[in-house]
Amino acid sequence: MMMSQAEEPRAIRVRDLVVGFGPQVVIDHLSLDVRKGEILGLVGASGGGKSVLMRTIIGLIPQRSGTIEVLGRPVGGVEDRRTQGIAGQWGILFQQGALFSSLTVRQNVQFPLRENLVLSEELMDEIAIAKLEMVGLAPEDADKFPAELSGGMTKRVALARALALDPQIVFLDEPTSGLDPIAAGEFDTLIATLQKTLGLTVFMVTHDLASLNTVCDRVAALADGKIVAIGPMHELLQSEHPWVRAYFHGKRSQMLQPQAG
Amino acid sequence: MERINILASEPLLTATSAGELLELRARGSWTASNGTILESLAVAAVPAIDRATTIKLDLADLSELDTVGAWLLEKLSRRAVSAGHRADVSGVGENYAGLIEEIRQVNRHNRLPPAARNPVVTKLDKIGRSASGMTEDVAVFLQMLGSLFVAVLGVLRRPRSLRITSAVYQLYRVGWQAIPIVVLITFLIGAIIAQQGFFHFRRFGAESYTVDMVGILVLRELGVLIVAIMVAGRSGSAYTAELGSMKMREEIDALSTMGLDPIEVLILPRVVALICALPILAFIGSIAALYGGGLVAQFYGDMSPAIYIARLHDAISVTHFKVGLIKAPFMALVIGIVACSEGLRVKGSAESLGRQTTTSVVKSIFLVIVLDGLFAVFFASIGL
């Protein structure tokens, strides 16, 4: 860490962000940096604003004040043309996959390509199959409809769609929720592999302590609308913040203790 | 591991051929945003590749590479290899080694292209499928009718198993909340019929028969038919959409696993509510139509309310009223069965929910009109 803070390349830069609904303030003067090429895990209480933070960064929820920059460009609301310009640079994996149910798997993956590029059908087919194979699916799955997929497959297809345009940043909303430990472990490995091959920056909202431990370069803890701790996993385990202590030293986190020592 | 964003430069593929050897140099940014150019570059290089026996692919000058670019380059080298030639890739930057290695593995399975089908056979296939679909529709309708009958028997055995609360709530929704719109539409229909009657009968000096026409038409046919069509559009579609989304979210499966019968819990209260609501709505609608006719008679036909009522008294009998209202519960049953069975046929996708809702409305309106025709024949033959 010899580089000074200012020189380090930033994928996402959030400053003094305030987001609220009615009288309720969910995100309270929050600042966060995501470095290029890292996998950042975001943890926080259920209903504590993790998803709100992610959705605000990608422009789905309007902010009250503060600035958000993605790849050095400011992000506004979804209607904002500037945000649309960045849209090719990021891919988003929604919690339930959000696959278009009327399109086949192949068409789902091709959708961003079709909308943004002019390519031949043949090439688009090949790219779609390539992406599906990269996320560990068989070419035979390409003609299935989302309703015919299992939970793990849905997530993989959604990841393939998020990666369709080879984005620089990928946002993952609870990527391993609803998967069995083996599938979740495979998904973690997949994310780590793709991150290395494609040079991605990954912003991951998760509750999965195992994925935090294995794939995340840094972990940020969100409590009371602020980032209360951020750093590699072993630093967070030593954090003195009461909520962070409760989160990482609760009964369910016992399995992390040996590694922490 | 990060992608360096130098000024995104125009991609290039230069070919220098020396006898049997072809040297390809890729430079610039081979990324998805340049996809169109990349594809034409790759296509342009194909003839030269087919001519050469040894290909050297030099990637040292690439400034950017992503899956699309890597795949196009891989495709070129695969083309040479599959023709039995040599293809060497050199100058792979450290950043891209992983990506290129990954791309080597993909698209290895040859998938057979779907065989082209005879258009005549396709057409015949479609006709056959829709014919068998129609028998399936009938089967589904009868099955729902049967299940409802069984559920009613169950309720007769154990009266407490009828979901009173749910039925009352549904009655509130499909009955009470529908009153304003039903009154408005039937009022207008009654007024329009009366206006047309006065306008055309005036030429024969037979204005007073307008009242007979309005009375008989509204009470026997139009009142109940219009109301049934409106209920099919308003409540039938709501039933289909509700049950369909419950099906999609596995709520119906959840009910069955708790040992409850979805027909008894969800569908019977809805159908019962509809059967109670439709006669009431048809009655209210008929009255509103007669009232609309009366207003037109007063202001357009110069007939005082007292005369209108007196004529109406002479023209119509309780029989007309009965003939109209007897049909209402049967129409309600048809609407309820179609709406609920279409709701249960929804599959996982949003598109299928929309399709089943449309089918439900179209089918129930069609069946209501057919039923009305059958009743007309029946009443005519028994002399009512």
XYZ file of C-alpha atoms in Angstrom:
645
model
C 0.000 0.000 0.000
C 2.651 2.479 -0.963
C 0.403 4.376 -3.324
C -1.211 7.403 -1.784
C -4.990 7.454 -1.548
C -5.385 10.026 -4.298
C -3.404 8.166 -6.911
C -5.006 4.811 -6.483
C -7.433 4.079 -9.302
C -11.050 4.111 -8.118
C -13.836 2.144 -9.710
C -16.528 3.594 -7.490
C -16.271 6.716 -5.386
C -19.113 7.646 -3.053
C -18.953 10.833 -0.989
C -21.351 12.113 1.683
C -24.245 10.117 0.290
C -27.656 10.590 1.896
C -30.604 8.438 0.857
C -33.962 8.279 2.560
C -37.614 7.530 2.111
C -40.006 10.018 3.650
C -38.855 10.872 7.167
C -36.596 7.814 7.327
C -32.905 8.240 6.507
C -31.400 4.960 5.346
C -27.967 6.051 4.181
C -26.530 8.831 6.298
C -23.512 10.751 4.940
C -21.795 7.634 3.699
C -18.463 7.606 1.925
C -16.994 4.566 0.224
C -14.261 3.811 -2.273
C -14.031 0.687 -4.361
C -10.624 0.150 -5.920
C -10.257 -1.056 -9.451
C -9.817 -4.794 -9.751
C -10.827 -5.712 -6.215
C -13.688 -7.756 -4.869
C -15.429 -5.723 -2.195
C -17.964 -7.415 0.052
C -20.614 -5.281 1.728
C -22.214 -6.585 4.906
C -24.912 -5.077 7.037
C -28.035 -5.897 8.989
C -31.048 -7.158 7.074
C -33.040 -4.092 6.154
C -30.038 -1.949 7.039
C -29.640 -0.384 3.624
C -27.144 -2.614 1.798
C -29.405 -3.113 -1.166
C -30.451 0.532 -1.001
C -26.799 1.555 -1.221
C -26.224 -0.723 -4.192
C -29.366 0.422 -5.950
C -28.435 4.042 -5.362
C -24.985 3.529 -6.857
C -26.487 2.007 -9.975
C -29.005 4.820 -10.193
C -32.242 3.013 -9.353
C -32.912 5.054 -6.206
C -32.447 8.834 -6.207
C -30.042 10.280 -3.654
C -30.848 13.248 -1.427
C -27.343 14.623 -1.450
C -23.770 13.584 -1.996
C -21.912 12.427 -5.067
C -21.438 9.065 -6.700
C -18.806 8.496 -9.347
C -18.436 5.264 -11.242
C -15.250 4.975 -13.322
C -14.746 8.686 -12.798
C -18.134 9.671 -14.175
C -20.975 11.015 -12.039
C -24.105 8.879 -11.811
C -27.589 10.369 -11.736
C -31.001 8.721 -11.855
C -31.935 6.030 -14.339
C -33.417 8.617 -16.701
C -30.122 10.448 -16.727
C -28.336 10.055 -20.054
C -24.971 10.004 -18.337
C -26.014 6.952 -16.372
C -27.149 5.259 -19.553
C -23.692 5.904 -20.988
C -22.103 4.050 -18.087
C -24.565 1.182 -18.309
C -22.331 -0.680 -20.759
C -19.521 -0.525 -18.224
C -21.330 -2.339 -15.459
C -23.231 -5.562 -15.122
C -25.711 -6.250 -12.352
C -26.742 -9.569 -10.863
C -30.037 -9.095 -9.076
C -30.898 -11.232 -6.103
C -33.619 -13.207 -7.881
C -31.743 -13.170 -11.172
C -34.283 -10.856 -12.852
C -34.059 -12.856 -16.066
C -36.585 -11.856 -18.704
C -39.101 -14.664 -18.395
C -40.348 -14.439 -21.973
C -36.867 -14.918 -23.468
C -34.765 -18.053 -23.588
C -31.470 -18.252 -21.734
C -29.587 -17.512 -24.955
C -31.794 -14.513 -25.748
C -31.370 -13.236 -22.210
C -27.591 -13.268 -22.558
C -27.783 -11.782 -26.037
C -30.156 -9.012 -24.991
C -27.506 -6.455 -23.955
C -25.419 -7.335 -27.044
C -28.389 -6.906 -29.344
C -29.347 -3.572 -27.835
C -25.869 -2.069 -27.833
C -23.920 -3.580 -30.723
C -24.417 -4.475 -34.352
C -23.146 -8.040 -34.713
C -24.099 -10.951 -36.922
C -26.529 -13.537 -35.512
C -23.858 -16.214 -35.769
C -21.356 -14.241 -33.730
C -23.971 -13.327 -31.141
C -24.878 -16.995 -30.759
C -21.239 -17.938 -30.336
C -20.646 -15.213 -27.775
C -23.747 -16.165 -25.818
C -22.656 -19.813 -25.716
C -19.132 -18.749 -24.780
C -20.458 -16.712 -21.848
C -22.695 -19.545 -20.735
C -19.781 -21.954 -20.800
C -17.648 -19.464 -18.892
C -20.206 -19.429 -16.076
C -20.290 -23.214 -16.091
C -23.461 -23.996 -18.023
C -23.844 -26.458 -20.882
C -24.739 -25.230 -24.392
C -27.876 -27.388 -24.185
C -29.227 -25.062 -21.510
C -29.259 -22.163 -23.952
C -32.720 -22.856 -25.297
C -34.424 -23.266 -21.943
C -36.715 -20.641 -20.500
C -35.930 -19.076 -17.094
C -38.909 -20.882 -15.528
C -37.207 -24.208 -16.312
C -33.982 -23.386 -14.451
C -32.923 -24.287 -10.931
C -31.915 -21.550 -8.481
C -28.200 -22.042 -9.061
C -28.596 -22.078 -12.825
C -30.698 -18.910 -12.711
C -27.886 -17.143 -10.878
C -25.346 -18.378 -13.393
C -27.423 -17.221 -16.346
C -27.961 -13.872 -14.652
C -24.197 -13.611 -14.177
C -23.639 -14.492 -17.842
C -26.070 -11.738 -18.813
C -24.373 -9.290 -16.456
C -21.067 -10.143 -18.161
C -22.464 -10.012 -21.703
C -20.892 -6.682 -22.594
C -17.643 -7.420 -20.746
C -18.273 -4.746 -18.139
C -15.541 -3.369 -15.915
C -17.643 -3.471 -12.759
C -20.034 -6.176 -11.660
C -22.572 -5.622 -8.877
C -23.764 -8.769 -7.166
C -26.742 -8.682 -4.822
C -26.506 -11.677 -2.489
C -25.097 -13.966 -5.181
C -24.962 -17.074 -3.001
C -28.268 -16.713 -1.152
C -30.512 -19.685 -1.718
C -27.683 -21.931 -2.910
C -26.426 -24.994 -1.092
C -22.893 -24.724 0.348
C -21.401 -26.671 -2.569
C -23.156 -24.568 -5.197
C -22.344 -21.415 -3.216
C -18.703 -22.454 -3.011
C -18.633 -23.115 -6.743
C -20.220 -19.745 -7.378
C -17.586 -18.067 -5.206
C -14.836 -19.785 -7.170
C -16.536 -18.780 -10.392
C -16.639 -15.139 -9.338
C -13.001 -15.229 -8.306
C -11.984 -16.905 -11.588
C -13.946 -14.526 -13.770
C -12.629 -11.598 -11.791
C -9.084 -12.729 -12.623
C -9.744 -13.614 -16.275
C -11.754 -10.544 -17.139
C -10.061 -8.120 -14.753
C -13.367 -7.196 -13.119
C -14.106 -4.986 -10.191
C -16.725 -6.740 -8.088
C -19.084 -5.031 -5.637
C -20.840 -7.760 -3.720
C -23.622 -7.472 -1.169
C -23.625 -10.655 0.856
C -24.407 -12.353 4.142
C -22.405 -15.410 3.302
C -19.500 -15.450 5.767
C -17.745 -18.102 3.722
C -17.716 -16.014 0.568
C -16.597 -12.976 2.543
C -13.743 -15.040 3.844
C -12.706 -16.736 0.626
C -13.239 -14.358 -2.278
C -13.429 -10.825 -0.941
C -10.294 -8.691 -1.017
C -11.901 -6.207 1.326
C -15.068 -6.144 3.385
C -17.111 -3.063 4.258
C -19.562 -3.111 7.147
C -22.636 -0.901 6.920
C -24.340 0.027 10.162
C -26.532 3.009 11.096
C -26.350 4.233 7.505
C -22.569 4.545 7.541
C -19.580 2.413 6.681
C -18.320 1.628 10.177
C -15.416 -0.586 9.197
C -13.657 -1.422 5.974
C -10.634 -3.532 5.245
C -9.448 -7.067 4.648
C -11.318 -9.737 6.567
C -8.705 -10.135 9.302
C -8.885 -6.409 10.069
C -12.647 -6.512 10.347
C -12.447 -9.412 12.750
C -10.450 -7.156 15.054
C -12.788 -4.202 14.731
C -14.073 -2.750 18.004
C -17.397 -1.521 16.638
C -20.148 -3.282 18.602
C -22.257 -4.236 15.573
C -19.260 -5.538 13.641
C -18.180 -7.539 16.699
C -21.655 -9.002 17.025
C -21.724 -9.854 13.329
C -18.362 -11.580 13.101
C -18.177 -13.045 16.579
C -21.689 -14.412 16.876
C -22.396 -18.125 17.150
C -22.755 -18.544 13.407
C -19.353 -16.961 12.800
C -17.428 -19.392 15.006
C -16.063 -21.123 11.950
C -14.115 -17.981 11.068
C -12.225 -17.878 14.342
C -9.365 -20.301 13.562
C -8.446 -18.401 10.401
C -8.638 -15.169 12.321
C -6.072 -16.252 14.893
C -5.308 -7.487 -13.286
C -6.890 -4.233 -14.252
C -7.825 -3.118 -17.684
C -5.882 -0.040 -18.624
C -7.969 2.498 -20.391
C -5.590 4.070 -22.840
C -7.411 6.088 -25.438
C -9.502 3.375 -26.979
C -7.778 2.948 -30.320
C -9.211 1.712 -33.569
C -8.720 -2.049 -33.881
C -6.641 -3.341 -36.771
C -5.689 -6.711 -38.189
C -2.746 -6.534 -40.585
C -1.833 -9.531 -42.679
C 1.589 -10.046 -44.268
C 1.869 -13.165 -46.284
C 5.128 -14.790 -47.381
C 4.508 -17.871 -49.444
C 2.732 -20.439 -47.296
C 3.211 -18.373 -44.132
C 0.694 -15.769 -43.065
C 1.458 -13.351 -40.302
C -1.493 -11.673 -38.640
C -0.943 -8.792 -36.268
C -3.839 -7.637 -34.167
C -3.579 -4.181 -32.704
C -5.753 -1.593 -31.009
C -8.639 -2.370 -28.743
C -10.414 -5.613 -29.547
C -13.441 -5.048 -27.358
C -17.198 -5.421 -27.606
C -17.717 -1.723 -28.286
C -15.796 -2.149 -31.559
C -17.702 -5.357 -32.292
C -18.914 -4.417 -35.763
C -15.454 -3.426 -37.012
C -13.887 -6.498 -35.438
C -16.313 -8.814 -37.127
C -15.638 -7.347 -40.559
C -11.863 -7.511 -39.908
C -12.145 -11.169 -38.999
C -14.305 -11.962 -42.011
C -11.885 -10.126 -44.301
C -8.967 -12.205 -43.006
C -10.654 -15.546 -43.752
C -9.646 -15.967 -47.452
C -5.982 -15.287 -46.640
C -6.117 -17.838 -43.806
C -7.601 -20.461 -46.076
C -4.749 -19.960 -48.549
C -1.871 -20.174 -46.068
C -0.684 -23.374 -44.407
C 0.972 -21.757 -41.425
C -0.526 -18.898 -39.476
C 1.248 -16.747 -36.968
C -1.031 -14.646 -34.826
C 0.788 -11.866 -33.026
C -1.124 -10.215 -30.216
C 1.692 -8.074 -28.806
C 0.195 -4.790 -29.990
C -3.243 -5.259 -28.477
C -4.185 -2.383 -26.213
C -7.425 -3.908 -24.981
C -9.022 -7.306 -25.278
C -12.276 -8.742 -24.056
C -14.366 -11.839 -24.664
C -15.705 -10.702 -28.035
C -12.247 -9.857 -29.396
C -10.654 -12.947 -27.906
C -13.358 -15.140 -29.398
C -12.939 -13.655 -32.886
C -9.170 -14.241 -32.761
C -9.693 -17.742 -31.420
C -12.147 -18.409 -34.230
C -9.530 -17.440 -36.812
C -6.936 -19.784 -35.378
C -9.535 -22.554 -35.052
C -10.433 -22.153 -38.696
C -6.804 -22.721 -39.673
C -6.429 -25.687 -37.350
C -9.613 -27.354 -38.537
C -8.302 -27.122 -42.122
C -5.225 -29.038 -40.969
C -2.898 -26.054 -40.890
C -0.660 -24.740 -38.179
C -1.653 -21.785 -36.062
C 0.688 -20.225 -33.524
C -0.408 -17.503 -31.177
C 2.342 -15.318 -29.805
C 2.797 -12.122 -27.860
C -0.061 -12.790 -25.460
C 0.071 -10.103 -22.783
C 0.151 -11.240 -19.194
C -3.196 -9.539 -18.596
C -4.969 -11.534 -21.241
C -3.393 -14.961 -20.856
C -6.192 -16.149 -18.577
C -8.921 -14.867 -20.848
C -7.410 -16.412 -23.973
C -6.924 -19.711 -22.180
C -10.570 -19.611 -21.072
C -11.829 -18.818 -24.566
C -9.871 -21.792 -25.958
C -12.208 -24.059 -23.998
C -15.544 -22.649 -25.116
C -17.779 -23.478 -28.053
C -16.126 -26.848 -28.490
C -19.369 -28.747 -28.713
C -20.771 -28.941 -32.178
C -24.446 -28.425 -31.993
C -26.588 -29.608 -34.849
C -28.509 -26.760 -36.471
C -32.255 -27.303 -36.163
C -33.480 -29.083 -39.279
C -35.623 -26.981 -41.610
C -39.210 -28.184 -41.551
C -41.715 -28.590 -44.300
C -44.115 -25.574 -44.119
C -47.135 -27.738 -44.939
C -46.263 -30.118 -42.135
C -45.733 -27.169 -39.780
C -49.173 -25.807 -40.650
C -50.827 -29.202 -40.206
C -48.953 -29.633 -36.960
C -50.330 -26.304 -35.733
C -53.908 -27.217 -36.687
C -53.593 -30.578 -34.974
C -52.174 -29.016 -31.858
C -54.919 -26.399 -31.614
C -57.570 -29.093 -32.131
C -56.144 -31.200 -29.340
C -55.811 -27.991 -27.316
C -59.536 -27.442 -27.700
C -60.400 -30.860 -26.313
C -58.011 -30.097 -23.495
C -59.909 -26.845 -22.835
C -63.153 -28.778 -22.549
C -61.483 -31.299 -20.252
C -60.115 -28.542 -18.029
C -63.537 -26.894 -17.830
C -65.254 -30.147 -16.917
C -62.559 -31.008 -14.426
C -62.988 -27.677 -12.669
C -66.769 -28.125 -12.680
C -66.318 -31.575 -11.154
C -63.859 -30.388 -8.504
C -66.210 -27.564 -7.567
C -69.056 -30.062 -7.245
C -66.929 -32.260 -5.001
C -65.961 -29.213 -2.934
C -69.644 -28.278 -2.580
C -70.412 -31.824 -1.409
C -67.617 -31.488 1.127
C -69.092 -28.226 2.357
C -72.551 -29.811 2.630
C -71.081 -32.567 4.793
C -69.096 -30.151 6.929
C -70.756 -26.732 6.617
C -68.044 -25.161 8.747
C -65.458 -25.791 6.059
C -67.013 -23.098 3.849
C -64.784 -20.030 3.953
C -67.438 -17.499 4.869
C -65.016 -14.627 5.461
C -63.304 -15.138 2.163
C -66.591 -15.470 0.298
C -67.947 -12.281 1.864
C -64.763 -10.419 1.029
C -64.942 -11.618 -2.575
C -68.616 -10.666 -2.675
C -67.644 -7.186 -1.544
C -65.075 -6.975 -4.337
C -67.014 -8.431 -7.237
C -70.437 -7.253 -6.086
C -70.458 -4.096 -4.041
C -67.444 -2.467 -5.689
C -68.786 -3.234 -9.147
C -72.106 -1.445 -8.587
C -71.094 2.087 -9.718
C -69.676 1.021 -13.061
C -72.488 -1.470 -13.707
C -75.114 1.182 -12.947
C -73.418 3.735 -15.172
C -73.059 1.439 -18.198
C -76.519 -0.140 -18.016
C -78.096 3.289 -17.468
C -76.455 4.494 -20.679
C -77.436 1.355 -22.592
C -81.072 1.734 -21.474
C -81.066 5.373 -22.509
C -79.552 4.594 -25.918
C -82.079 1.838 -26.648
C -84.948 4.139 -25.679
C -83.606 6.975 -27.820
C -83.261 4.697 -30.853
C -86.750 3.323 -30.214
C -88.388 6.740 -30.078
C -86.421 7.929 -33.127
C -87.429 5.036 -35.373
C -90.903 4.175 -33.998
C -91.978 7.829 -34.272
C -92.249 7.406 -38.043
C -94.989 4.837 -37.577
C -96.597 6.712 -34.703
C -95.715 3.756 -32.505
C -93.681 5.625 -29.907
C -95.469 4.020 -27.018
C -94.138 0.609 -28.093
C -90.653 1.852 -27.330
C -91.448 1.200 -23.703
C -92.356 -2.418 -24.470
C -89.121 -2.840 -26.369
C -86.962 -1.319 -23.651
C -88.692 -3.284 -20.928
C -88.576 -6.696 -22.582
C -85.115 -6.315 -24.096
C -83.547 -5.096 -20.883
C -85.197 -7.560 -18.531
C -84.943 -10.671 -20.712
C -81.623 -10.254 -22.482
C -79.544 -7.135 -22.327
C -79.474 -6.402 -18.619
C -78.021 -9.738 -17.628
C -75.855 -10.097 -20.728
C -74.201 -6.708 -20.423
C -73.620 -7.198 -16.719
C -72.206 -10.700 -17.274
C -69.805 -9.413 -19.925
C -68.693 -6.600 -17.619
C -68.192 -8.973 -14.716
C -66.195 -11.325 -16.950
C -63.922 -8.442 -17.937
C -63.694 -6.918 -14.492
C -63.758 -9.779 -11.997
C -62.932 -12.785 -14.166
C -59.657 -11.213 -15.242
C -58.886 -10.324 -11.618
C -59.484 -13.941 -10.544
C -57.217 -15.283 -13.274
C -54.444 -12.831 -12.494
C -54.662 -13.462 -8.724
C -54.691 -17.221 -8.957
C -52.031 -17.115 -11.673
C -49.621 -15.095 -9.593
C -50.353 -17.315 -6.587
C -49.461 -20.258 -8.799
C -46.256 -18.544 -9.872
C -45.197 -17.835 -6.292
C -45.961 -21.418 -5.261
C -48.679 -20.254 -2.849
C -51.061 -22.860 -4.229
C -48.464 -25.595 -3.730
C -47.985 -24.334 -0.168
C -51.710 -24.684 0.480
C -51.810 -28.244 -0.829
C -48.855 -29.292 1.297
C -50.665 -28.012 4.387
C -53.356 -30.528 3.592
C -55.804 -27.931 2.316
C -57.633 -28.181 -0.950
C -56.934 -25.080 -3.098
C -60.308 -25.579 -4.792
C -62.084 -25.377 -1.447
C -59.965 -22.567 -0.006
C -59.439 -20.308 -2.990
C -61.810 -21.164 -5.778
C -65.078 -22.115 -4.104
C -65.420 -18.802 -2.190
C -64.664 -16.886 -5.385
C -67.191 -18.790 -7.473
C -69.818 -18.625 -4.717
C -69.290 -14.864 -4.456
C -69.675 -14.525 -8.214
C -72.861 -16.639 -8.232
C -74.337 -14.428 -5.503
C -73.147 -11.177 -7.012
C -74.158 -11.571 -10.643
C -77.981 -11.875 -10.110
C -77.861 -8.873 -7.766
C -75.818 -6.852 -10.236
C -78.086 -7.934 -13.098
C -81.106 -6.784 -11.119
C -79.536 -3.429 -10.251
C -78.343 -3.062 -13.836
C -81.789 -3.769 -15.257
C -83.381 -1.190 -12.973
C -80.740 1.357 -13.983
C -81.412 0.618 -17.667
C -85.161 1.045 -17.186
C -84.478 4.310 -15.359
C -82.260 5.501 -18.227
C -85.022 4.597 -20.676
C -87.525 6.518 -18.546
C -85.401 9.660 -18.526
C -85.076 9.537 -22.308
C -88.825 8.977 -22.573
C -89.436 12.111 -20.511
C -86.921 14.463 -22.133
C -86.667 13.076 -25.677
C -89.957 11.234 -26.197
C -92.204 13.695 -24.307
C -93.712 10.894 -22.254
C -94.403 11.661 -18.617
C -92.988 9.303 -15.977
C -96.455 8.233 -14.931
C -97.321 7.081 -18.454
C -93.920 5.397 -18.817
C -94.494 3.407 -15.645
C -98.044 2.535 -16.592
C -96.946 1.310 -20.052
C -94.116 -0.627 -18.484
C -96.618 -2.232 -16.105
C -98.723 -3.430 -19.033
C -95.829 -4.474 -21.227
C -93.759 -6.603 -18.916
C -94.598 -9.397 -16.574
C -92.709 -11.179 -13.844
C -91.922 -13.906 -16.387
C -89.641 -11.585 -18.356
C -87.858 -10.665 -15.168
C -87.503 -14.314 -14.161
C -86.247 -15.365 -17.590
C -83.500 -12.748 -17.279
C -82.438 -13.466 -13.733
C -82.484 -17.267 -13.981
C -79.599 -17.032 -16.439
C -77.412 -14.951 -14.126
C -76.132 -17.694 -11.748
C -75.283 -19.982 -14.669
C -73.347 -17.228 -16.381
C -71.573 -16.530 -13.104
C -70.638 -20.198 -12.808
C -69.201 -20.241 -16.332
C -67.223 -17.058 -15.724
C -65.931 -18.351 -12.403
C -64.891 -21.735 -13.771
C -63.129 -20.271 -16.799
C -61.380 -17.568 -14.757
C -60.178 -19.945 -12.047
C -59.106 -22.782 -14.337
C -57.186 -20.380 -16.582
C -55.543 -18.950 -13.464
C -54.346 -22.402 -12.447
C -52.928 -22.994 -15.932
C -50.430 -20.131 -15.575
C -46.828 -21.301 -15.883
C -43.746 -19.634 -14.470
C -43.412 -16.623 -16.757
C -44.968 -13.176 -16.719
C -45.901 -13.666 -20.357
C -47.951 -16.744 -19.550
C -49.830 -14.813 -16.848
C -50.803 -12.191 -19.420
C -51.759 -14.806 -21.986
C -53.961 -16.760 -19.572
C -55.702 -13.566 -18.404
C -56.534 -12.612 -21.982
C -57.700 -16.155 -22.727
C -59.853 -16.124 -19.604
C -61.692 -12.919 -20.563
C -62.155 -13.838 -24.229
C -63.305 -17.348 -23.423
C -65.717 -16.373 -20.662
C -67.345 -13.620 -22.756
C -67.711 -16.086 -25.627
C -69.226 -18.743 -23.388
C -71.589 -16.240 -21.735
C -72.985 -15.273 -25.141
C -73.292 -18.900 -26.247
C -75.057 -19.719 -22.989
C -77.436 -16.814 -23.493
C -78.307 -18.167 -26.950
C -78.941 -21.660 -25.570
C -81.222 -20.212 -22.900
C -83.122 -18.216 -25.527
C -83.769 -21.417 -27.500
C -84.744 -23.266 -24.337
C -87.186 -20.608 -23.096
C -88.714 -20.258 -26.543
C -89.328 -23.992 -26.737
C -90.954 -24.189 -23.302
C -93.010 -21.135 -24.170
C -91.780 -18.639 -21.567
